[in-house]
Amino acid sequence: MTPVREQSDTAEAALIEAVARGDESAFASLYDRYSSILFGLLLRILRDRPEAEDCLQEVFLQVWQRAPSFDSARGRPFTWLVTLARSRAIDRLRSSGARTRTEQAAFAETTEPVGDAVADAFRSEQGEVVRGALAEIPEEQRRALLLAYFEGLSQSEIAARLGQPLGTVKTRMRTGMMRLRELLRGQFEGTLTNF
Amino acid sequence: MTDDGHNKEALALDALGALGDDARRALGAHLAACPACRRERDELEGVAASLAHTVAPVTPPAELRARILDSARALKLADANGHSPDTNGRAHDANGRALGDTSGRVLTPPPERFTRRGPRRSWVVYGAIAAGVILSILSFDIFKLWRENASMREEMARLSREVDESREELARANDEAARERALADVLAAPGARVVTLAATKDAPQRASARLAFDDASGRAVLVASGLPPAPEGKAYQIWYIASGRPVPGRLFKTDAEGRGTLRDEVPADGRAARTFAVTLEPERGVTAPTGQILLSAAT
């Protein structure tokens, strides 16, 4: 963990506290800082622009209302915001129909492999680090993690999708997450909760 | 649970939002009582969130920013006037579920009541703004309901197609059963026998038929398969060949899947037949075969 990173986390936590007090300009700053990364994430999950725009509005209004529940002891502002956005997007995905969703996941996997082409346009430091870490974990673990995170598939849906026993899939996902944590921890030299 | 009650796999799966409902409830109960697992879950959630770094950021349209900031201000004003979106201060989706309950991960304690208060100004102004806000929230909900309705209609159409398909399958299965029963009926007679008619070189190789035949009563049932539907104006006809002379039987057609059934009363002069054949003939039937033999059997 670098000092710069620590500072920015603290500054952002302060921003969220200000948002919790109803500070509109703090809310605007938070939007300006996070709307692009969150919108990119929503587009990746929902694959539909109007839907992602709707969802982004829902996410930020929820941030506005839920900011008092943000607890910097539990995790970084980045994690809080991304987790909230991902949850909203997956909710939408699930309510749009489970059958089409697994089909979409199959489609998504074939059209957007890890390290997709869009990434050429965007090479952030963190992006590189996480990509690098993902590339180091075995393919079958990585696939299961990405199916869960971006396609919103549950453990049993992943097992069905990969044609593997549920127990195997669960172990792989746990092992993959442990490995990823280890790799990222090494990269950022940070403490666990702060990554 | 494994690992002395601390389900490590469940923690990782929960951080990825991949737990099923039951497992999520069980984990929630454990997390409430186990600070160590809570810490690990939060930490793994951070690891999972880092996956978002692999996605390229996309700048949302400028008007969306304006809309979001306006809505936030409007919510605050509505709240200041006591018109909070709901009594818990939580946003709800069109089904009335509190947002955040269905995301596939165990929730942290629900957020506190929406407590912000705007500066005091004229109630008339706030009232008007609040009315506008409520109207826009309502139209947003109506729009969402409309969309959900549309997707439910699609789902119903899909289900009804599936029901139709199942019905057809059932009908096919019933046909099949009826054929089997017809064969069984004939075979129940003491002197009955079954012969299998095989494809000649002039028929598709997979074509065949079984003929159940009772010499005493003359009852016969033929079940054919793999015979393509006969062309317009044509039908298949069975022949009972006794002493080298073909005695004409009835005609039958096959369905799209190449299956057909025929019940026949074999004329007296055909009952001694030891050879059987099927030809393609004009659909009114002929007294002597004109088409090539497609299926045949000799006993």
Short mmCIF file of C-alpha atoms in Angstrom, two decimals:
data_model
loop_
_atom_site.label_atom_id
_atom_site.label_comp_id
_atom_site.label_asym_id
_atom_site.label_seq_id
_atom_site.Cartn_x
_atom_site.Cartn_y
_atom_site.Cartn_z
CA MET A 1 0.00 0.00 0.00
CA THR A 2 1.41 3.30 -1.03
CA PRO A 3 1.00 6.48 0.99
CA VAL A 4 -0.69 8.13 -1.98
CA ARG A 5 -3.27 5.40 -2.04
CA GLU A 6 -3.87 5.73 1.67
CA GLN A 7 -4.35 9.46 1.31
CA SER A 8 -6.80 9.10 -1.50
CA ASP A 9 -8.81 6.51 0.45
CA THR A 10 -8.95 8.85 3.42
CA ALA A 11 -9.96 11.76 1.24
CA GLU A 12 -12.67 9.69 -0.40
CA ALA A 13 -13.92 8.40 2.92
CA ALA A 14 -14.21 12.04 4.02
CA LEU A 15 -16.11 12.75 0.81
CA ILE A 16 -18.60 10.01 1.60
CA GLU A 17 -19.01 11.37 5.12
CA ALA A 18 -19.81 14.76 3.62
CA VAL A 19 -22.31 13.11 1.29
CA ALA A 20 -23.86 11.47 4.36
CA ARG A 21 -24.41 14.95 5.79
CA GLY A 22 -26.27 15.91 2.63
CA ASP A 23 -23.45 17.88 1.02
CA GLU A 24 -24.45 18.21 -2.64
CA SER A 25 -21.07 19.40 -3.88
CA ALA A 26 -19.40 16.42 -2.18
CA PHE A 27 -21.94 14.21 -3.95
CA ALA A 28 -21.05 15.86 -7.28
CA SER A 29 -17.33 15.28 -6.60
CA LEU A 30 -17.94 11.64 -5.75
CA TYR A 31 -19.94 11.31 -8.97
CA ASP A 32 -17.15 12.87 -11.00
CA ARG A 33 -14.60 10.55 -9.47
CA TYR A 34 -16.52 7.30 -9.79
CA SER A 35 -19.18 7.60 -12.49
CA SER A 36 -16.88 6.41 -15.30
CA ILE A 37 -15.55 3.32 -13.60
CA LEU A 38 -19.00 2.41 -12.30
CA PHE A 39 -20.64 3.06 -15.68
CA GLY A 40 -18.01 0.88 -17.37
CA LEU A 41 -18.76 -1.87 -14.87
CA LEU A 42 -22.54 -1.56 -15.35
CA LEU A 43 -22.16 -1.70 -19.11
CA ARG A 44 -19.95 -4.76 -18.81
CA ILE A 45 -22.54 -6.55 -16.68
CA LEU A 46 -25.77 -5.34 -18.33
CA ARG A 47 -24.60 -5.01 -21.95
CA ASP A 48 -27.31 -2.49 -22.58
CA ARG A 49 -26.73 1.23 -22.52
CA PRO A 50 -30.16 2.56 -21.47
CA GLU A 51 -30.30 -0.12 -18.79
CA ALA A 52 -26.82 0.82 -17.54
CA GLU A 53 -27.79 4.51 -17.44
CA ASP A 54 -30.90 3.69 -15.43
CA CYS A 55 -28.86 1.57 -13.13
CA LEU A 56 -26.19 4.24 -12.65
CA GLN A 57 -28.88 6.66 -11.49
CA GLU A 58 -30.25 4.07 -9.11
CA VAL A 59 -26.76 3.40 -7.74
CA PHE A 60 -25.90 7.04 -7.11
CA LEU A 61 -29.24 7.80 -5.51
CA GLN A 62 -28.64 4.86 -3.26
CA VAL A 63 -25.17 6.18 -2.46
CA TRP A 64 -26.80 9.49 -1.61
CA GLN A 65 -29.24 7.82 0.76
CA ARG A 66 -27.02 5.14 2.18
CA ALA A 67 -23.85 7.16 2.68
CA PRO A 68 -24.44 7.26 6.47
CA SER A 69 -24.06 3.47 6.53
CA PHE A 70 -20.59 3.56 4.93
CA ASP A 71 -18.04 2.27 7.43
CA SER A 72 -14.42 2.96 6.54
CA ALA A 73 -13.34 0.28 9.03
CA ARG A 74 -15.01 -2.35 6.84
CA GLY A 75 -13.36 -1.48 3.58
CA ARG A 76 -12.29 1.10 1.04
CA PRO A 77 -14.73 3.59 -0.51
CA PHE A 78 -13.87 1.98 -3.85
CA THR A 79 -15.05 -1.42 -2.58
CA TRP A 80 -18.23 0.02 -1.12
CA LEU A 81 -19.19 1.81 -4.33
CA VAL A 82 -18.24 -1.00 -6.68
CA THR A 83 -20.01 -3.62 -4.55
CA LEU A 84 -23.16 -1.52 -4.46
CA ALA A 85 -23.09 -0.96 -8.23
CA ARG A 86 -22.37 -4.60 -9.03
CA SER A 87 -25.23 -5.72 -6.76
CA ARG A 88 -27.73 -3.39 -8.42
CA ALA A 89 -26.64 -4.52 -11.87
CA ILE A 90 -26.84 -8.21 -11.00
CA ASP A 91 -30.31 -7.65 -9.49
CA ARG A 92 -31.41 -6.23 -12.81
CA LEU A 93 -29.79 -9.03 -14.72
CA ARG A 94 -31.52 -11.64 -12.55
CA SER A 95 -34.92 -10.02 -12.81
CA SER A 96 -34.55 -9.98 -16.58
CA GLY A 97 -34.88 -13.78 -16.63
CA ALA A 98 -32.63 -16.60 -15.53
CA ARG A 99 -32.76 -18.53 -18.77
CA THR A 100 -31.59 -15.74 -21.00
CA ARG A 101 -28.99 -14.83 -18.43
CA THR A 102 -27.12 -18.11 -18.62
CA GLU A 103 -27.35 -17.86 -22.39
CA GLN A 104 -25.92 -14.37 -22.21
CA ALA A 105 -23.16 -15.62 -19.96
CA ALA A 106 -22.26 -18.25 -22.52
CA PHE A 107 -22.28 -15.57 -25.19
CA ALA A 108 -20.30 -13.15 -23.06
CA GLU A 109 -17.63 -15.73 -22.42
CA THR A 110 -17.13 -16.39 -26.08
CA THR A 111 -17.15 -12.76 -27.10
CA GLU A 112 -15.20 -11.21 -24.25
CA PRO A 113 -12.33 -13.30 -23.06
CA VAL A 114 -10.18 -12.12 -20.19
CA GLY A 115 -8.04 -9.22 -21.28
CA ASP A 116 -10.52 -8.02 -23.86
CA ALA A 117 -9.78 -5.69 -26.71
CA VAL A 118 -11.43 -2.65 -25.19
CA ALA A 119 -8.72 -2.76 -22.58
CA ASP A 120 -6.18 -1.46 -25.08
CA ALA A 121 -7.82 1.92 -24.76
CA PHE A 122 -7.49 1.82 -21.00
CA ARG A 123 -4.36 0.88 -19.19
CA SER A 124 -4.65 1.98 -15.62
CA GLU A 125 -2.08 0.89 -13.12
CA GLN A 126 -4.61 -1.03 -11.06
CA GLY A 127 -6.14 -2.53 -14.15
CA GLU A 128 -2.75 -3.89 -15.18
CA VAL A 129 -2.09 -5.26 -11.72
CA VAL A 130 -5.43 -7.07 -11.49
CA ARG A 131 -5.16 -8.41 -15.03
CA GLY A 132 -1.68 -9.66 -14.24
CA ALA A 133 -2.92 -11.38 -11.09
CA LEU A 134 -5.85 -12.95 -12.95
CA ALA A 135 -3.51 -14.25 -15.60
CA GLU A 136 -1.56 -16.10 -12.91
CA ILE A 137 -4.43 -18.13 -11.53
CA PRO A 138 -5.46 -21.33 -13.32
CA GLU A 139 -7.94 -20.94 -16.15
CA GLU A 140 -10.71 -23.01 -14.53
CA GLN A 141 -10.55 -20.93 -11.33
CA ARG A 142 -10.50 -17.65 -13.24
CA ARG A 143 -13.45 -18.66 -15.37
CA ALA A 144 -15.57 -19.49 -12.34
CA LEU A 145 -14.69 -16.19 -10.63
CA LEU A 146 -15.53 -14.12 -13.69
CA LEU A 147 -18.80 -15.97 -14.32
CA ALA A 148 -19.86 -15.19 -10.77
CA TYR A 149 -18.72 -11.61 -10.66
CA PHE A 150 -19.66 -10.29 -14.08
CA GLU A 151 -22.45 -12.61 -15.19
CA GLY A 152 -24.06 -13.01 -11.77
CA LEU A 153 -24.20 -16.80 -11.97
CA SER A 154 -24.69 -18.62 -8.67
CA GLN A 155 -22.44 -21.47 -7.56
CA SER A 156 -24.84 -24.10 -8.87
CA GLU A 157 -25.36 -22.26 -12.17
CA ILE A 158 -21.58 -22.12 -12.59
CA ALA A 159 -21.31 -25.84 -11.84
CA ALA A 160 -23.96 -26.57 -14.48
CA ARG A 161 -22.36 -24.19 -16.96
CA LEU A 162 -18.90 -25.73 -16.58
CA GLY A 163 -20.23 -29.27 -16.27
CA GLN A 164 -18.36 -29.76 -13.00
CA PRO A 165 -19.54 -31.06 -9.61
CA LEU A 166 -20.68 -28.29 -7.28
CA GLY A 167 -18.07 -29.24 -4.68
CA THR A 168 -15.27 -28.90 -7.21
CA VAL A 169 -16.53 -25.51 -8.33
CA LYS A 170 -16.80 -24.21 -4.77
CA THR A 171 -13.27 -25.32 -3.96
CA ARG A 172 -11.95 -23.75 -7.15
CA MET A 173 -13.64 -20.45 -6.43
CA ARG A 174 -12.33 -20.37 -2.88
CA THR A 175 -8.82 -21.30 -4.04
CA GLY A 176 -8.97 -18.73 -6.84
CA MET A 177 -10.02 -15.98 -4.44
CA MET A 178 -7.28 -16.89 -1.96
CA ARG A 179 -4.68 -16.85 -4.71
CA LEU A 180 -5.96 -13.56 -6.08
CA ARG A 181 -5.84 -12.01 -2.64
CA GLU A 182 -2.29 -13.19 -2.19
CA LEU A 183 -1.18 -11.86 -5.57
CA LEU A 184 -2.85 -8.49 -5.10
CA ARG A 185 -1.55 -8.15 -1.59
CA GLY A 186 1.97 -8.64 -2.89
CA GLN A 187 1.42 -6.07 -5.62
CA PHE A 188 0.02 -3.34 -3.49
CA GLU A 189 2.04 -4.22 -0.40
CA GLY A 190 -1.08 -3.29 1.45
CA THR A 191 -3.01 -4.58 4.36
CA LEU A 192 -5.94 -6.81 3.62
CA THR A 193 -8.87 -4.61 4.34
CA ASN A 194 -7.36 -1.76 2.47
CA PHE A 195 -6.94 -3.41 -0.83
CA MET B 1 -20.11 -25.74 7.70
CA THR B 2 -16.49 -26.69 7.58
CA ASP B 3 -13.36 -25.44 9.27
CA ASP B 4 -14.79 -25.55 12.80
CA GLY B 5 -18.01 -23.81 11.86
CA HIS B 6 -16.29 -21.14 9.79
CA ASN B 7 -17.34 -21.87 6.25
CA LYS B 8 -14.39 -20.52 4.31
CA GLU B 9 -15.79 -21.51 0.94
CA ALA B 10 -19.02 -19.68 1.67
CA LEU B 11 -17.11 -16.51 2.52
CA ALA B 12 -15.37 -16.47 -0.84
CA LEU B 13 -18.58 -17.33 -2.68
CA ASP B 14 -20.49 -14.64 -0.84
CA ALA B 15 -17.89 -12.02 -1.71
CA LEU B 16 -18.49 -12.99 -5.35
CA GLY B 17 -22.27 -12.89 -4.86
CA ALA B 18 -22.52 -16.55 -5.89
CA LEU B 19 -24.19 -18.14 -2.86
CA GLY B 20 -27.66 -19.62 -3.21
CA ASP B 21 -30.42 -18.23 -0.99
CA ASP B 22 -30.24 -20.92 1.68
CA ALA B 23 -26.47 -20.84 1.96
CA ARG B 24 -26.65 -17.06 2.16
CA ARG B 25 -29.08 -17.16 5.06
CA ALA B 26 -26.94 -19.70 6.88
CA LEU B 27 -23.82 -17.59 6.36
CA GLY B 28 -25.64 -14.46 7.50
CA ALA B 29 -26.46 -16.14 10.79
CA HIS B 30 -22.85 -17.18 11.26
CA LEU B 31 -21.46 -13.77 10.31
CA ALA B 32 -23.66 -12.07 12.85
CA ALA B 33 -21.87 -14.06 15.54
CA CYS B 34 -18.35 -14.26 14.13
CA PRO B 35 -16.27 -11.08 13.78
CA ALA B 36 -13.32 -13.00 12.31
CA CYS B 37 -15.41 -14.31 9.42
CA ARG B 38 -16.97 -10.88 8.93
CA ARG B 39 -13.51 -9.42 8.57
CA GLU B 40 -12.48 -12.06 6.09
CA ARG B 41 -15.67 -11.60 4.09
CA ASP B 42 -15.11 -7.82 3.92
CA GLU B 43 -11.57 -8.42 2.83
CA LEU B 44 -12.59 -10.88 0.12
CA GLU B 45 -15.22 -8.40 -0.99
CA GLY B 46 -12.35 -5.98 -1.59
CA VAL B 47 -10.59 -8.62 -3.67
CA ALA B 48 -13.77 -9.24 -5.68
CA ALA B 49 -14.30 -5.49 -6.18
CA SER B 50 -10.80 -5.21 -7.61
CA LEU B 51 -12.11 -7.18 -10.61
CA ALA B 52 -13.89 -3.96 -11.60
CA HIS B 53 -10.45 -2.54 -12.40
CA THR B 54 -10.25 -4.90 -15.38
CA VAL B 55 -13.17 -3.14 -17.08
CA ALA B 56 -12.51 -0.03 -19.16
CA PRO B 57 -14.17 3.06 -17.65
CA VAL B 58 -16.84 4.69 -19.80
CA THR B 59 -17.93 8.29 -19.31
CA PRO B 60 -21.70 8.45 -18.86
CA PRO B 61 -23.62 11.11 -20.82
CA ALA B 62 -23.53 14.61 -19.33
CA GLU B 63 -27.31 14.85 -19.06
CA LEU B 64 -27.29 11.79 -16.81
CA ARG B 65 -25.03 13.65 -14.37
CA ALA B 66 -27.48 16.56 -14.30
CA ARG B 67 -30.42 14.21 -13.83
CA ILE B 68 -28.75 12.35 -10.97
CA LEU B 69 -27.67 15.51 -9.15
CA ASP B 70 -31.17 16.98 -9.59
CA SER B 71 -32.81 13.83 -8.31
CA ALA B 72 -30.51 13.79 -5.28
CA ARG B 73 -31.43 17.39 -4.48
CA ALA B 74 -35.10 16.63 -4.98
CA LEU B 75 -34.89 13.62 -2.66
CA LYS B 76 -33.26 15.77 -0.03
CA LEU B 77 -35.94 18.43 -0.31
CA ALA B 78 -38.69 15.84 -0.24
CA ASP B 79 -37.14 14.37 2.86
CA ALA B 80 -36.86 17.78 4.47
CA ASN B 81 -40.58 18.07 4.06
CA GLY B 82 -41.22 14.69 5.55
CA HIS B 83 -41.90 13.12 2.15
CA SER B 84 -39.09 10.65 2.29
CA PRO B 85 -39.37 7.99 -0.41
CA ASP B 86 -40.41 5.52 2.23
CA THR B 87 -40.47 5.23 5.98
CA ASN B 88 -37.16 3.43 6.19
CA GLY B 89 -35.41 5.94 4.02
CA ARG B 90 -34.47 3.14 1.68
CA ALA B 91 -35.12 3.11 -2.03
CA HIS B 92 -37.48 0.39 -3.17
CA ASP B 93 -37.79 -1.23 -6.52
CA ALA B 94 -41.05 -1.73 -8.35
CA ASN B 95 -41.79 -4.94 -6.47
CA GLY B 96 -41.56 -3.18 -3.16
CA ARG B 97 -38.42 -5.05 -2.18
CA ALA B 98 -35.92 -2.93 -0.38
CA LEU B 99 -33.11 -2.45 -2.83
CA GLY B 100 -30.09 -4.41 -1.75
CA ASP B 101 -31.96 -7.46 -0.57
CA THR B 102 -31.64 -9.54 -3.68
CA SER B 103 -28.11 -8.86 -4.74
CA GLY B 104 -26.89 -12.32 -3.94
CA ARG B 105 -24.68 -11.33 -1.03
CA VAL B 106 -25.23 -11.15 2.67
CA LEU B 107 -26.12 -7.64 3.64
CA THR B 108 -24.54 -5.60 6.31
CA PRO B 109 -27.05 -4.09 8.75
CA PRO B 110 -29.60 -1.92 6.95
CA PRO B 111 -28.75 1.74 6.52
CA GLU B 112 -29.96 4.18 9.09
CA ARG B 113 -32.99 6.30 8.61
CA PHE B 114 -32.57 9.07 6.11
CA THR B 115 -31.83 11.90 8.51
CA ARG B 116 -30.57 14.79 6.43
CA ARG B 117 -32.50 18.02 6.64
CA GLY B 118 -32.32 20.86 4.17
CA PRO B 119 -32.35 24.50 5.19
CA ARG B 120 -35.81 25.77 6.18
CA ARG B 121 -37.54 27.65 3.44
CA SER B 122 -41.06 28.33 2.39
CA TRP B 123 -43.29 25.26 2.76
CA VAL B 124 -45.12 26.30 -0.38
CA VAL B 125 -41.96 26.04 -2.46
CA TYR B 126 -41.03 22.73 -0.88
CA GLY B 127 -44.54 21.44 -1.31
CA ALA B 128 -44.48 22.21 -5.01
CA ILE B 129 -41.04 20.66 -5.43
CA ALA B 130 -42.03 17.63 -3.41
CA ALA B 131 -45.12 17.14 -5.57
CA GLY B 132 -42.91 17.26 -8.64
CA VAL B 133 -40.51 14.78 -7.11
CA ILE B 134 -43.25 12.38 -6.16
CA LEU B 135 -44.65 12.65 -9.65
CA SER B 136 -41.28 11.87 -11.21
CA ILE B 137 -40.68 8.97 -8.82
CA LEU B 138 -44.12 7.64 -9.69
CA SER B 139 -43.55 7.91 -13.43
CA PHE B 140 -40.23 6.16 -13.05
CA ASP B 141 -41.98 3.35 -11.15
CA ILE B 142 -44.74 3.16 -13.73
CA PHE B 143 -42.17 2.93 -16.46
CA LYS B 144 -40.43 0.12 -14.57
CA LEU B 145 -43.72 -1.68 -14.01
CA TRP B 146 -44.54 -1.37 -17.66
CA ARG B 147 -41.20 -2.86 -18.57
CA GLU B 148 -41.55 -5.70 -16.10
CA ASN B 149 -45.01 -6.35 -17.41
CA ALA B 150 -43.63 -6.61 -20.93
CA SER B 151 -40.98 -9.07 -19.84
CA MET B 152 -43.55 -11.13 -17.95
CA ARG B 153 -45.68 -11.28 -21.06
CA GLU B 154 -42.69 -12.59 -22.97
CA GLU B 155 -42.10 -15.16 -20.27
CA MET B 156 -45.74 -16.25 -20.45
CA ALA B 157 -45.55 -16.56 -24.21
CA ARG B 158 -42.45 -18.69 -23.80
CA LEU B 159 -44.11 -20.89 -21.19
CA SER B 160 -47.17 -21.30 -23.34
CA ARG B 161 -44.96 -22.37 -26.25
CA GLU B 162 -43.36 -24.90 -23.94
CA VAL B 163 -46.78 -26.20 -22.90
CA ASP B 164 -47.72 -26.60 -26.56
CA GLU B 165 -44.51 -28.49 -27.22
CA SER B 166 -45.13 -30.75 -24.23
CA ARG B 167 -48.66 -31.36 -25.45
CA GLU B 168 -47.37 -32.37 -28.87
CA GLU B 169 -44.83 -34.65 -27.27
CA LEU B 170 -47.57 -36.21 -25.18
CA ALA B 171 -49.70 -36.66 -28.29
CA ARG B 172 -46.77 -38.34 -30.01
CA ALA B 173 -46.23 -40.58 -27.02
CA ASN B 174 -49.94 -41.44 -27.05
CA ASP B 175 -49.79 -42.34 -30.75
CA GLU B 176 -46.85 -44.53 -30.02
CA ALA B 177 -48.69 -46.21 -27.18
CA ALA B 178 -51.77 -46.70 -29.38
CA ARG B 179 -49.65 -48.42 -32.01
CA GLU B 180 -48.08 -50.67 -29.45
CA ARG B 181 -51.53 -51.52 -28.10
CA ALA B 182 -52.82 -52.33 -31.57
CA LEU B 183 -49.91 -54.67 -32.13
CA ALA B 184 -50.41 -56.24 -28.73
CA ASP B 185 -54.11 -56.80 -29.43
CA VAL B 186 -53.39 -58.77 -32.55
CA LEU B 187 -50.58 -60.66 -30.90
CA ALA B 188 -52.86 -61.74 -28.09
CA ALA B 189 -54.54 -64.14 -30.52
CA PRO B 190 -53.20 -67.73 -30.20
CA GLY B 191 -51.87 -68.25 -33.73
CA ALA B 192 -50.56 -64.72 -34.22
CA ARG B 193 -47.10 -63.97 -35.53
CA VAL B 194 -44.94 -60.98 -36.18
CA VAL B 195 -42.78 -60.37 -39.18
CA THR B 196 -40.38 -57.56 -39.78
CA LEU B 197 -40.36 -55.96 -43.19
CA ALA B 198 -37.00 -54.58 -44.18
CA ALA B 199 -36.12 -51.87 -46.66
CA THR B 200 -35.26 -52.90 -50.20
CA LYS B 201 -32.69 -51.01 -52.23
CA ASP B 202 -35.45 -48.67 -53.42
CA ALA B 203 -36.33 -47.39 -49.94
CA PRO B 204 -34.37 -45.39 -47.38
CA GLN B 205 -32.16 -47.77 -45.45
CA ARG B 206 -33.68 -46.95 -42.09
CA ALA B 207 -37.21 -47.74 -43.32
CA SER B 208 -38.83 -50.79 -41.77
CA ALA B 209 -42.14 -52.11 -40.55
CA ARG B 210 -43.46 -54.68 -38.16
CA LEU B 211 -46.52 -56.64 -39.14
CA ALA B 212 -48.57 -58.49 -36.55
CA PHE B 213 -50.69 -61.01 -38.26
CA ASP B 214 -53.36 -63.43 -37.07
CA ASP B 215 -54.03 -66.17 -39.68
CA ALA B 216 -57.23 -67.30 -38.03
CA SER B 217 -59.10 -63.99 -37.87
CA GLY B 218 -57.24 -62.20 -40.66
CA ARG B 219 -56.56 -59.25 -38.42
CA ALA B 220 -53.30 -57.49 -39.17
CA VAL B 221 -51.57 -54.42 -37.83
CA LEU B 222 -48.62 -52.83 -39.54
CA VAL B 223 -46.41 -50.27 -37.84
CA ALA B 224 -44.00 -48.57 -40.21
CA SER B 225 -41.13 -46.23 -39.50
CA GLY B 226 -38.55 -44.38 -41.53
CA LEU B 227 -40.80 -44.14 -44.55
CA PRO B 228 -40.89 -40.59 -45.90
CA PRO B 229 -44.38 -39.06 -46.25
CA ALA B 230 -45.89 -40.20 -49.54
CA PRO B 231 -46.06 -37.59 -52.31
CA GLU B 232 -49.34 -35.85 -53.12
CA GLY B 233 -51.92 -38.34 -54.43
CA LYS B 234 -49.90 -41.37 -53.38
CA ALA B 235 -50.01 -43.76 -50.44
CA TYR B 236 -48.29 -46.91 -49.29
CA GLN B 237 -50.05 -50.17 -49.86
CA ILE B 238 -49.42 -53.56 -48.30
CA TRP B 239 -49.50 -56.81 -50.22
CA TYR B 240 -50.03 -60.30 -48.89
CA ILE B 241 -48.33 -62.66 -51.28
CA ALA B 242 -49.79 -66.15 -51.23
CA SER B 243 -48.78 -68.79 -53.77
CA GLY B 244 -46.89 -66.18 -55.78
CA ARG B 245 -49.94 -63.95 -56.16
CA PRO B 246 -50.07 -60.58 -54.41
CA VAL B 247 -53.39 -60.00 -52.60
CA PRO B 248 -53.94 -56.25 -52.14
CA GLY B 249 -54.21 -54.89 -48.59
CA ARG B 250 -55.14 -51.44 -47.41
CA LEU B 251 -53.26 -48.20 -47.85
CA PHE B 252 -51.54 -46.05 -45.27
CA LYS B 253 -49.66 -42.79 -45.02
CA THR B 254 -46.76 -41.76 -42.84
CA ASP B 255 -46.30 -38.60 -40.78
CA ALA B 256 -43.49 -36.06 -40.98
CA GLU B 257 -41.34 -38.36 -38.88
CA GLY B 258 -41.84 -41.25 -41.23
CA ARG B 259 -44.20 -43.22 -39.01
CA GLY B 260 -47.47 -44.81 -40.01
CA THR B 261 -49.92 -47.41 -38.74
CA LEU B 262 -52.33 -49.62 -40.62
CA ARG B 263 -55.07 -51.94 -39.41
CA ASP B 264 -56.25 -54.41 -41.95
CA GLU B 265 -58.58 -57.35 -42.38
CA VAL B 266 -56.70 -59.68 -44.63
CA PRO B 267 -58.93 -61.14 -47.36
CA ALA B 268 -59.39 -64.89 -47.13
CA ASP B 269 -57.16 -65.57 -50.11
CA GLY B 270 -54.30 -63.64 -48.50
CA ARG B 271 -54.29 -65.37 -45.16
CA ALA B 272 -51.96 -68.12 -46.21
CA ALA B 273 -49.38 -65.49 -47.20
CA ARG B 274 -45.76 -66.09 -46.20
CA THR B 275 -44.40 -63.12 -48.05
CA PHE B 276 -45.31 -59.49 -47.48
CA ALA B 277 -44.46 -56.32 -49.34
CA VAL B 278 -45.14 -52.59 -49.29
CA THR B 279 -45.24 -50.47 -52.45
CA LEU B 280 -46.03 -46.86 -53.24
CA GLU B 281 -49.31 -46.59 -55.18
CA PRO B 282 -51.98 -44.09 -56.20
CA GLU B 283 -53.85 -43.26 -53.00
CA ARG B 284 -57.15 -44.80 -54.11
CA GLY B 285 -55.33 -48.15 -54.20
CA VAL B 286 -54.71 -50.69 -56.95
CA THR B 287 -55.53 -54.36 -57.33
CA ALA B 288 -52.10 -55.30 -58.65
CA PRO B 289 -48.86 -53.58 -57.63
CA THR B 290 -47.54 -50.90 -59.99
CA GLY B 291 -44.83 -49.36 -57.83
CA GLN B 292 -41.50 -50.77 -56.77
CA ILE B 293 -41.32 -52.88 -53.63
CA LEU B 294 -40.02 -50.70 -50.79
CA LEU B 295 -40.37 -53.05 -47.83
CA SER B 296 -40.52 -56.81 -47.86
CA ALA B 297 -40.38 -59.87 -45.67
CA ALA B 298 -40.59 -63.57 -46.29
CA THR B 299 -41.26 -66.13 -43.61
#
